[in-house]
Amino acid sequence: MFVWQYQEDGYLALEGFLDPEECDKLRERMSEIVDEMDVPEYCRIQFTTNHDEQLKNQGSADYFITSGDKIRFFFEKGVFDEKGEFIVPRERSLNKIGHECGKEAGFKVPCDFAEHQPGIGGEVTPHQDATFLYTEPLGRVMGVWIALEDATQENGCLWFIPGSHKNGITRRMVRTPKGTFPLTDFVGRERDYDDKLFIPAPVKKGGMILIHGEVVHRSALNTSDHSRHVYTFHIMDSQDTQWSPENW
């Protein structure tokens, strides 16, 4: 049943993967990391999946590209003044923390702690993970998204277009040749999607969503008074699979 649903819809929501105590421990550890955060002003960039917005951030793209084996911080829109100083509490300024790889565990792709802050949590526009994590053949990457707090329609749960993983991808983010600028670029463009096709996938604290690399998904603005912290990573099936050297 579960396998069929994942293959048919491109995602699968499972409640009760972690217990509340495990969720709290992950959040406590992340609070310790944020307390020690020291980010140069030129690296204080907004995280986005939007094509045009990402190109605007190229001035500090090396901060993103070299984050594969480090802990790096990416911020919500509008949390800095014109001098690059925080105008909100530091612990509420973050969109995500990434992308340190779990090499010892054999993971091929990075892990994130996504924040989605109350009142300012930015929209994640419709996208497919395979745009950024490309393999040949396609369909060998699966996202694992674990809610450390209740994820609701009010605080920015995920929304999916069921079955959209069967239509391939239309854009890729690739590294540009060494020594050129910008450091990354896009090949192709994201399709335009009808909002009516998206289905919400709310989950309780400790719930897990498995995400096919080609399924179209998004999350809305967090306009509530409640944060929506999640822990997320991707797994690649390495058998007979080529990880693209053009990936960031």
PDB file of C-alpha atoms in Angstrom:
ATOM      1  CA  MET A   1       0.000   0.000   0.000  1.00  0.00           C
ATOM      2  CA  PHE A   2       2.660   2.529   1.043  1.00  0.00           C
ATOM      3  CA  VAL A   3       4.969   1.651  -1.860  1.00  0.00           C
ATOM      4  CA  TRP A   4       2.095   1.920  -4.322  1.00  0.00           C
ATOM      5  CA  GLN A   5       1.063   5.324  -2.972  1.00  0.00           C
ATOM      6  CA  TYR A   6       4.618   6.668  -3.183  1.00  0.00           C
ATOM      7  CA  GLN A   7       5.022   5.423  -6.734  1.00  0.00           C
ATOM      8  CA  GLU A   8       1.621   6.725  -7.787  1.00  0.00           C
ATOM      9  CA  ASP A   9       1.618  10.155  -6.084  1.00  0.00           C
ATOM     10  CA  GLY A  10       5.343  10.879  -5.807  1.00  0.00           C
ATOM     11  CA  TYR A  11       5.195  11.437  -2.045  1.00  0.00           C
ATOM     12  CA  LEU A  12       4.114   9.645   1.109  1.00  0.00           C
ATOM     13  CA  ALA A  13       3.217  11.080   4.537  1.00  0.00           C
ATOM     14  CA  LEU A  14       3.783   8.837   7.576  1.00  0.00           C
ATOM     15  CA  GLU A  15       2.848   9.900  11.089  1.00  0.00           C
ATOM     16  CA  GLY A  16       4.830   9.014  14.232  1.00  0.00           C
ATOM     17  CA  PHE A  17       8.263   8.422  12.736  1.00  0.00           C
ATOM     18  CA  LEU A  18       9.969  10.196  15.648  1.00  0.00           C
ATOM     19  CA  ASP A  19       8.620  10.562  19.153  1.00  0.00           C
ATOM     20  CA  PRO A  20       8.247  14.059  20.683  1.00  0.00           C
ATOM     21  CA  GLU A  21      11.389  13.698  22.815  1.00  0.00           C
ATOM     22  CA  GLU A  22      13.525  12.933  19.760  1.00  0.00           C
ATOM     23  CA  CYS A  23      12.136  15.990  17.993  1.00  0.00           C
ATOM     24  CA  ASP A  24      12.922  18.182  20.995  1.00  0.00           C
ATOM     25  CA  LYS A  25      16.518  16.908  21.169  1.00  0.00           C
ATOM     26  CA  LEU A  26      17.092  17.816  17.519  1.00  0.00           C
ATOM     27  CA  ARG A  27      15.706  21.305  18.082  1.00  0.00           C
ATOM     28  CA  GLU A  28      17.805  21.775  21.229  1.00  0.00           C
ATOM     29  CA  ARG A  29      20.989  20.855  19.360  1.00  0.00           C
ATOM     30  CA  MET A  30      20.115  23.266  16.566  1.00  0.00           C
ATOM     31  CA  SER A  31      19.555  26.044  19.117  1.00  0.00           C
ATOM     32  CA  GLU A  32      23.100  25.475  20.363  1.00  0.00           C
ATOM     33  CA  ILE A  33      24.446  25.782  16.813  1.00  0.00           C
ATOM     34  CA  VAL A  34      22.493  29.015  16.218  1.00  0.00           C
ATOM     35  CA  ASP A  35      23.811  30.483  19.492  1.00  0.00           C
ATOM     36  CA  GLU A  36      27.341  30.007  18.132  1.00  0.00           C
ATOM     37  CA  MET A  37      26.483  31.360  14.664  1.00  0.00           C
ATOM     38  CA  ASP A  38      29.034  33.756  13.166  1.00  0.00           C
ATOM     39  CA  VAL A  39      28.221  34.713   9.587  1.00  0.00           C
ATOM     40  CA  PRO A  40      30.169  37.354   7.606  1.00  0.00           C
ATOM     41  CA  GLU A  41      27.974  40.152   6.249  1.00  0.00           C
ATOM     42  CA  TYR A  42      28.663  39.236   2.605  1.00  0.00           C
ATOM     43  CA  CYS A  43      27.360  35.711   3.280  1.00  0.00           C
ATOM     44  CA  ARG A  44      24.041  36.813   4.752  1.00  0.00           C
ATOM     45  CA  ILE A  45      21.970  35.601   1.830  1.00  0.00           C
ATOM     46  CA  GLN A  46      18.333  34.631   1.421  1.00  0.00           C
ATOM     47  CA  PHE A  47      17.549  31.021   0.579  1.00  0.00           C
ATOM     48  CA  THR A  48      15.165  30.600  -2.353  1.00  0.00           C
ATOM     49  CA  THR A  49      14.195  28.086  -5.027  1.00  0.00           C
ATOM     50  CA  ASN A  50      13.002  30.903  -7.314  1.00  0.00           C
ATOM     51  CA  HIS A  51      14.973  31.088 -10.577  1.00  0.00           C
ATOM     52  CA  ASP A  52      15.436  34.866 -10.790  1.00  0.00           C
ATOM     53  CA  GLU A  53      16.005  35.371  -7.065  1.00  0.00           C
ATOM     54  CA  GLN A  54      18.761  32.756  -7.033  1.00  0.00           C
ATOM     55  CA  LEU A  55      20.600  34.519  -9.824  1.00  0.00           C
ATOM     56  CA  LYS A  56      20.517  37.749  -7.783  1.00  0.00           C
ATOM     57  CA  ASN A  57      22.328  35.928  -4.959  1.00  0.00           C
ATOM     58  CA  GLN A  58      25.303  34.935  -7.094  1.00  0.00           C
ATOM     59  CA  GLY A  59      27.599  37.426  -5.362  1.00  0.00           C
ATOM     60  CA  SER A  60      27.898  35.035  -2.438  1.00  0.00           C
ATOM     61  CA  ALA A  61      27.206  31.805  -4.334  1.00  0.00           C
ATOM     62  CA  ASP A  62      30.530  30.348  -3.223  1.00  0.00           C
ATOM     63  CA  TYR A  63      29.115  30.318   0.330  1.00  0.00           C
ATOM     64  CA  PHE A  64      26.327  28.048  -0.942  1.00  0.00           C
ATOM     65  CA  ILE A  65      28.423  25.890  -3.280  1.00  0.00           C
ATOM     66  CA  THR A  66      31.102  25.131  -0.686  1.00  0.00           C
ATOM     67  CA  SER A  67      28.562  24.193   2.009  1.00  0.00           C
ATOM     68  CA  GLY A  68      28.561  20.463   1.233  1.00  0.00           C
ATOM     69  CA  ASP A  69      30.847  19.515   4.123  1.00  0.00           C
ATOM     70  CA  LYS A  70      30.160  22.489   6.405  1.00  0.00           C
ATOM     71  CA  ILE A  71      27.358  24.038   8.437  1.00  0.00           C
ATOM     72  CA  ARG A  72      26.123  27.161   6.660  1.00  0.00           C
ATOM     73  CA  PHE A  73      23.300  29.588   7.443  1.00  0.00           C
ATOM     74  CA  PHE A  74      20.659  30.900   5.019  1.00  0.00           C
ATOM     75  CA  PHE A  75      18.221  33.625   5.985  1.00  0.00           C
ATOM     76  CA  GLU A  76      14.647  34.761   5.553  1.00  0.00           C
ATOM     77  CA  LYS A  77      13.913  37.796   3.415  1.00  0.00           C
ATOM     78  CA  GLY A  78      13.880  41.134   5.223  1.00  0.00           C
ATOM     79  CA  VAL A  79      15.777  40.188   8.376  1.00  0.00           C
ATOM     80  CA  PHE A  80      18.698  42.613   7.753  1.00  0.00           C
ATOM     81  CA  ASP A  81      18.900  46.376   7.476  1.00  0.00           C
ATOM     82  CA  GLU A  82      20.814  48.185   4.720  1.00  0.00           C
ATOM     83  CA  LYS A  83      24.049  47.667   6.661  1.00  0.00           C
ATOM     84  CA  GLY A  84      23.552  43.924   6.958  1.00  0.00           C
ATOM     85  CA  GLU A  85      22.645  44.061  10.647  1.00  0.00           C
ATOM     86  CA  PHE A  86      19.901  41.893  12.130  1.00  0.00           C
ATOM     87  CA  ILE A  87      16.550  43.624  12.626  1.00  0.00           C
ATOM     88  CA  VAL A  88      14.912  40.523  14.137  1.00  0.00           C
ATOM     89  CA  PRO A  89      16.253  38.199  16.841  1.00  0.00           C
ATOM     90  CA  ARG A  90      19.011  36.055  15.376  1.00  0.00           C
ATOM     91  CA  GLU A  91      17.243  32.829  16.283  1.00  0.00           C
ATOM     92  CA  ARG A  92      14.229  33.935  14.204  1.00  0.00           C
ATOM     93  CA  SER A  93      16.209  35.121  11.178  1.00  0.00           C
ATOM     94  CA  LEU A  94      17.005  31.761   9.619  1.00  0.00           C
ATOM     95  CA  ASN A  95      15.279  29.983   6.765  1.00  0.00           C
ATOM     96  CA  LYS A  96      17.506  26.924   6.760  1.00  0.00           C
ATOM     97  CA  ILE A  97      20.809  25.576   7.996  1.00  0.00           C
ATOM     98  CA  GLY A  98      22.757  23.230   5.721  1.00  0.00           C
ATOM     99  CA  HIS A  99      24.284  21.370   3.992  1.00  0.00           C
ATOM    100  CA  GLU A 100      26.679  19.164   5.923  1.00  0.00           C
ATOM    101  CA  CYS A 101      26.790  15.684   4.375  1.00  0.00           C
ATOM    102  CA  GLY A 102      26.533  12.540   6.464  1.00  0.00           C
ATOM    103  CA  LYS A 103      29.557  10.901   4.861  1.00  0.00           C
ATOM    104  CA  GLU A 104      30.032   8.381   7.646  1.00  0.00           C
ATOM    105  CA  ALA A 105      26.482   7.156   7.072  1.00  0.00           C
ATOM    106  CA  GLY A 106      27.054   6.844   3.344  1.00  0.00           C
ATOM    107  CA  PHE A 107      24.787   9.693   2.247  1.00  0.00           C
ATOM    108  CA  LYS A 108      25.662  11.194  -1.105  1.00  0.00           C
ATOM    109  CA  VAL A 109      23.663  14.394  -0.739  1.00  0.00           C
ATOM    110  CA  PRO A 110      23.258  17.028   1.975  1.00  0.00           C
ATOM    111  CA  CYS A 111      21.200  17.475   5.118  1.00  0.00           C
ATOM    112  CA  ASP A 112      19.280  20.581   6.175  1.00  0.00           C
ATOM    113  CA  PHE A 113      17.509  21.966   9.190  1.00  0.00           C
ATOM    114  CA  ALA A 114      14.665  24.113   7.826  1.00  0.00           C
ATOM    115  CA  GLU A 115      13.276  26.809  10.093  1.00  0.00           C
ATOM    116  CA  HIS A 116      10.219  28.570   8.505  1.00  0.00           C
ATOM    117  CA  GLN A 117       9.869  31.246  11.155  1.00  0.00           C
ATOM    118  CA  PRO A 118       6.519  32.496  12.516  1.00  0.00           C
ATOM    119  CA  GLY A 119       5.161  35.536  10.709  1.00  0.00           C
ATOM    120  CA  ILE A 120       8.115  35.842   8.287  1.00  0.00           C
ATOM    121  CA  GLY A 121       8.712  32.293   7.031  1.00  0.00           C
ATOM    122  CA  GLY A 122       9.194  32.754   3.308  1.00  0.00           C
ATOM    123  CA  GLU A 123       7.408  30.938   0.512  1.00  0.00           C
ATOM    124  CA  VAL A 124       9.224  28.038  -1.138  1.00  0.00           C
ATOM    125  CA  THR A 125       8.114  28.276  -4.747  1.00  0.00           C
ATOM    126  CA  PRO A 126       7.074  25.231  -6.811  1.00  0.00           C
ATOM    127  CA  HIS A 127      10.106  23.139  -7.688  1.00  0.00           C
ATOM    128  CA  GLN A 128      11.492  19.643  -8.156  1.00  0.00           C
ATOM    129  CA  ASP A 129      14.465  18.447  -6.110  1.00  0.00           C
ATOM    130  CA  ALA A 130      15.988  16.858  -9.233  1.00  0.00           C
ATOM    131  CA  THR A 131      16.551  20.399 -10.536  1.00  0.00           C
ATOM    132  CA  PHE A 132      19.295  20.732  -7.935  1.00  0.00           C
ATOM    133  CA  LEU A 133      20.166  17.059  -7.265  1.00  0.00           C
ATOM    134  CA  TYR A 134      20.390  15.585 -10.756  1.00  0.00           C
ATOM    135  CA  THR A 135      21.142  11.942 -11.464  1.00  0.00           C
ATOM    136  CA  GLU A 136      21.235   9.721 -14.510  1.00  0.00           C
ATOM    137  CA  PRO A 137      18.866   8.011 -14.705  1.00  0.00           C
ATOM    138  CA  LEU A 138      16.407  10.319 -12.996  1.00  0.00           C
ATOM    139  CA  GLY A 139      14.285   9.149 -10.080  1.00  0.00           C
ATOM    140  CA  ARG A 140      17.161   7.923  -7.897  1.00  0.00           C
ATOM    141  CA  VAL A 141      16.942  10.655  -5.220  1.00  0.00           C
ATOM    142  CA  MET A 142      14.369  10.678  -2.436  1.00  0.00           C
ATOM    143  CA  GLY A 143      13.840  13.490   0.059  1.00  0.00           C
ATOM    144  CA  VAL A 144      13.132  12.723   3.714  1.00  0.00           C
ATOM    145  CA  TRP A 145      11.267  15.560   5.477  1.00  0.00           C
ATOM    146  CA  ILE A 146      10.677  15.169   9.228  1.00  0.00           C
ATOM    147  CA  ALA A 147       8.424  17.582  11.115  1.00  0.00           C
ATOM    148  CA  LEU A 148       9.899  18.629  14.469  1.00  0.00           C
ATOM    149  CA  GLU A 149       6.718  20.601  15.154  1.00  0.00           C
ATOM    150  CA  ASP A 150       3.198  20.277  13.787  1.00  0.00           C
ATOM    151  CA  ALA A 151       3.211  21.312  10.107  1.00  0.00           C
ATOM    152  CA  THR A 152      -0.153  22.831   9.194  1.00  0.00           C
ATOM    153  CA  GLN A 153      -1.643  24.812   6.333  1.00  0.00           C
ATOM    154  CA  GLU A 154      -1.316  27.921   8.518  1.00  0.00           C
ATOM    155  CA  ASN A 155       2.412  27.627   9.282  1.00  0.00           C
ATOM    156  CA  GLY A 156       3.681  26.394   5.926  1.00  0.00           C
ATOM    157  CA  CYS A 157       3.189  22.652   5.423  1.00  0.00           C
ATOM    158  CA  LEU A 158       4.223  21.064   2.136  1.00  0.00           C
ATOM    159  CA  TRP A 159       1.910  21.027  -0.884  1.00  0.00           C
ATOM    160  CA  PHE A 160       2.268  18.561  -3.775  1.00  0.00           C
ATOM    161  CA  ILE A 161       0.940  17.960  -7.266  1.00  0.00           C
ATOM    162  CA  PRO A 162       0.238  14.224  -7.078  1.00  0.00           C
ATOM    163  CA  GLY A 163       1.640  12.289 -10.020  1.00  0.00           C
ATOM    164  CA  SER A 164       3.774  15.190 -11.279  1.00  0.00           C
ATOM    165  CA  HIS A 165       6.938  13.085 -10.870  1.00  0.00           C
ATOM    166  CA  LYS A 166       5.941  11.230 -14.034  1.00  0.00           C
ATOM    167  CA  ASN A 167       6.440  14.264 -16.288  1.00  0.00           C
ATOM    168  CA  GLY A 168      10.226  14.718 -16.085  1.00  0.00           C
ATOM    169  CA  ILE A 169      12.006  18.001 -15.307  1.00  0.00           C
ATOM    170  CA  THR A 170      12.381  21.176 -17.348  1.00  0.00           C
ATOM    171  CA  ARG A 171      15.241  22.979 -15.617  1.00  0.00           C
ATOM    172  CA  ARG A 172      18.537  22.213 -13.898  1.00  0.00           C
ATOM    173  CA  MET A 173      20.877  24.248 -11.736  1.00  0.00           C
ATOM    174  CA  VAL A 174      24.425  23.536 -12.902  1.00  0.00           C
ATOM    175  CA  ARG A 175      27.935  24.678 -12.098  1.00  0.00           C
ATOM    176  CA  THR A 176      29.436  26.966 -14.701  1.00  0.00           C
ATOM    177  CA  PRO A 177      32.979  26.328 -16.037  1.00  0.00           C
ATOM    178  CA  LYS A 178      35.735  26.951 -13.508  1.00  0.00           C
ATOM    179  CA  GLY A 179      36.887  30.549 -13.415  1.00  0.00           C
ATOM    180  CA  THR A 180      33.643  31.964 -14.824  1.00  0.00           C
ATOM    181  CA  PHE A 181      30.906  34.027 -13.191  1.00  0.00           C
ATOM    182  CA  PRO A 182      28.229  33.407 -12.052  1.00  0.00           C
ATOM    183  CA  LEU A 183      29.272  30.190 -10.296  1.00  0.00           C
ATOM    184  CA  THR A 184      25.963  28.484 -11.071  1.00  0.00           C
ATOM    185  CA  ASP A 185      23.334  28.950 -13.724  1.00  0.00           C
ATOM    186  CA  PHE A 186      20.047  27.408 -14.816  1.00  0.00           C
ATOM    187  CA  VAL A 187      19.407  25.359 -17.921  1.00  0.00           C
ATOM    188  CA  GLY A 188      15.728  25.565 -18.869  1.00  0.00           C
ATOM    189  CA  ARG A 189      12.853  27.082 -16.904  1.00  0.00           C
ATOM    190  CA  GLU A 190      10.355  25.793 -14.367  1.00  0.00           C
ATOM    191  CA  ARG A 191       6.921  25.084 -15.754  1.00  0.00           C
ATOM    192  CA  ASP A 192       3.946  27.212 -14.766  1.00  0.00           C
ATOM    193  CA  TYR A 193       1.653  25.253 -12.454  1.00  0.00           C
ATOM    194  CA  ASP A 194      -2.053  25.627 -11.737  1.00  0.00           C
ATOM    195  CA  ASP A 195      -2.474  26.334  -8.011  1.00  0.00           C
ATOM    196  CA  LYS A 196      -5.622  24.188  -8.021  1.00  0.00           C
ATOM    197  CA  LEU A 197      -3.500  21.073  -8.625  1.00  0.00           C
ATOM    198  CA  PHE A 198      -1.612  21.350  -5.323  1.00  0.00           C
ATOM    199  CA  ILE A 199      -2.725  19.176  -2.393  1.00  0.00           C
ATOM    200  CA  PRO A 200      -1.662  20.019   1.200  1.00  0.00           C
ATOM    201  CA  ALA A 201       0.256  17.437   3.239  1.00  0.00           C
ATOM    202  CA  PRO A 202       0.016  18.493   6.901  1.00  0.00           C
ATOM    203  CA  VAL A 203       1.717  16.216   9.438  1.00  0.00           C
ATOM    204  CA  LYS A 204       1.962  16.149  13.209  1.00  0.00           C
ATOM    205  CA  LYS A 205       5.183  16.599  15.186  1.00  0.00           C
ATOM    206  CA  GLY A 206       7.359  13.562  14.473  1.00  0.00           C
ATOM    207  CA  GLY A 207       5.686  12.825  11.145  1.00  0.00           C
ATOM    208  CA  MET A 208       7.771  12.089   8.045  1.00  0.00           C
ATOM    209  CA  ILE A 209       7.170  12.790   4.356  1.00  0.00           C
ATOM    210  CA  LEU A 210       9.052  10.894   1.645  1.00  0.00           C
ATOM    211  CA  ILE A 211       9.502  13.026  -1.480  1.00  0.00           C
ATOM    212  CA  HIS A 212      10.271  11.704  -4.968  1.00  0.00           C
ATOM    213  CA  GLY A 213      13.014  13.761  -6.597  1.00  0.00           C
ATOM    214  CA  GLU A 214      10.795  14.754  -9.512  1.00  0.00           C
ATOM    215  CA  VAL A 215       7.507  15.517  -7.757  1.00  0.00           C
ATOM    216  CA  VAL A 216       6.489  19.188  -7.849  1.00  0.00           C
ATOM    217  CA  HIS A 217       6.071  20.635  -4.359  1.00  0.00           C
ATOM    218  CA  ARG A 218       6.056  23.947  -2.532  1.00  0.00           C
ATOM    219  CA  SER A 219       5.278  25.537   0.821  1.00  0.00           C
ATOM    220  CA  ALA A 220       3.436  28.770   1.503  1.00  0.00           C
ATOM    221  CA  LEU A 221       4.295  31.754   3.665  1.00  0.00           C
ATOM    222  CA  ASN A 222       4.140  31.162   7.396  1.00  0.00           C
ATOM    223  CA  THR A 223       1.650  33.803   8.465  1.00  0.00           C
ATOM    224  CA  SER A 224       0.866  32.136  11.799  1.00  0.00           C
ATOM    225  CA  ASP A 225       2.324  32.679  15.258  1.00  0.00           C
ATOM    226  CA  HIS A 226       3.890  29.207  15.243  1.00  0.00           C
ATOM    227  CA  SER A 227       7.215  28.119  13.765  1.00  0.00           C
ATOM    228  CA  ARG A 228       7.514  25.062  11.542  1.00  0.00           C
ATOM    229  CA  HIS A 229      10.901  23.482  12.152  1.00  0.00           C
ATOM    230  CA  VAL A 230      11.847  20.396  10.156  1.00  0.00           C
ATOM    231  CA  TYR A 231      14.869  18.166   9.626  1.00  0.00           C
ATOM    232  CA  THR A 232      15.356  17.104   6.040  1.00  0.00           C
ATOM    233  CA  PHE A 233      17.868  15.180   3.954  1.00  0.00           C
ATOM    234  CA  HIS A 234      18.078  13.290   0.685  1.00  0.00           C
ATOM    235  CA  ILE A 235      19.067   9.737  -0.111  1.00  0.00           C
ATOM    236  CA  MET A 236      20.442   8.562  -3.451  1.00  0.00           C
ATOM    237  CA  ASP A 237      20.219   4.999  -4.706  1.00  0.00           C
ATOM    238  CA  SER A 238      23.819   4.571  -5.856  1.00  0.00           C
ATOM    239  CA  GLN A 239      23.344   1.302  -7.748  1.00  0.00           C
ATOM    240  CA  ASP A 240      23.767   1.915 -11.495  1.00  0.00           C
ATOM    241  CA  THR A 241      23.350   5.661 -10.866  1.00  0.00           C
ATOM    242  CA  GLN A 242      25.566   8.563 -11.936  1.00  0.00           C
ATOM    243  CA  TRP A 243      25.635  11.638  -9.689  1.00  0.00           C
ATOM    244  CA  SER A 244      26.020  14.578 -12.040  1.00  0.00           C
ATOM    245  CA  PRO A 245      29.405  16.371 -11.724  1.00  0.00           C
ATOM    246  CA  GLU A 246      27.516  19.569 -12.659  1.00  0.00           C
ATOM    247  CA  ASN A 247      25.513  19.515  -9.403  1.00  0.00           C
ATOM    248  CA  TRP A 248      26.429  22.215  -6.909  1.00  0.00           C
TER     249      TRP A 248
END
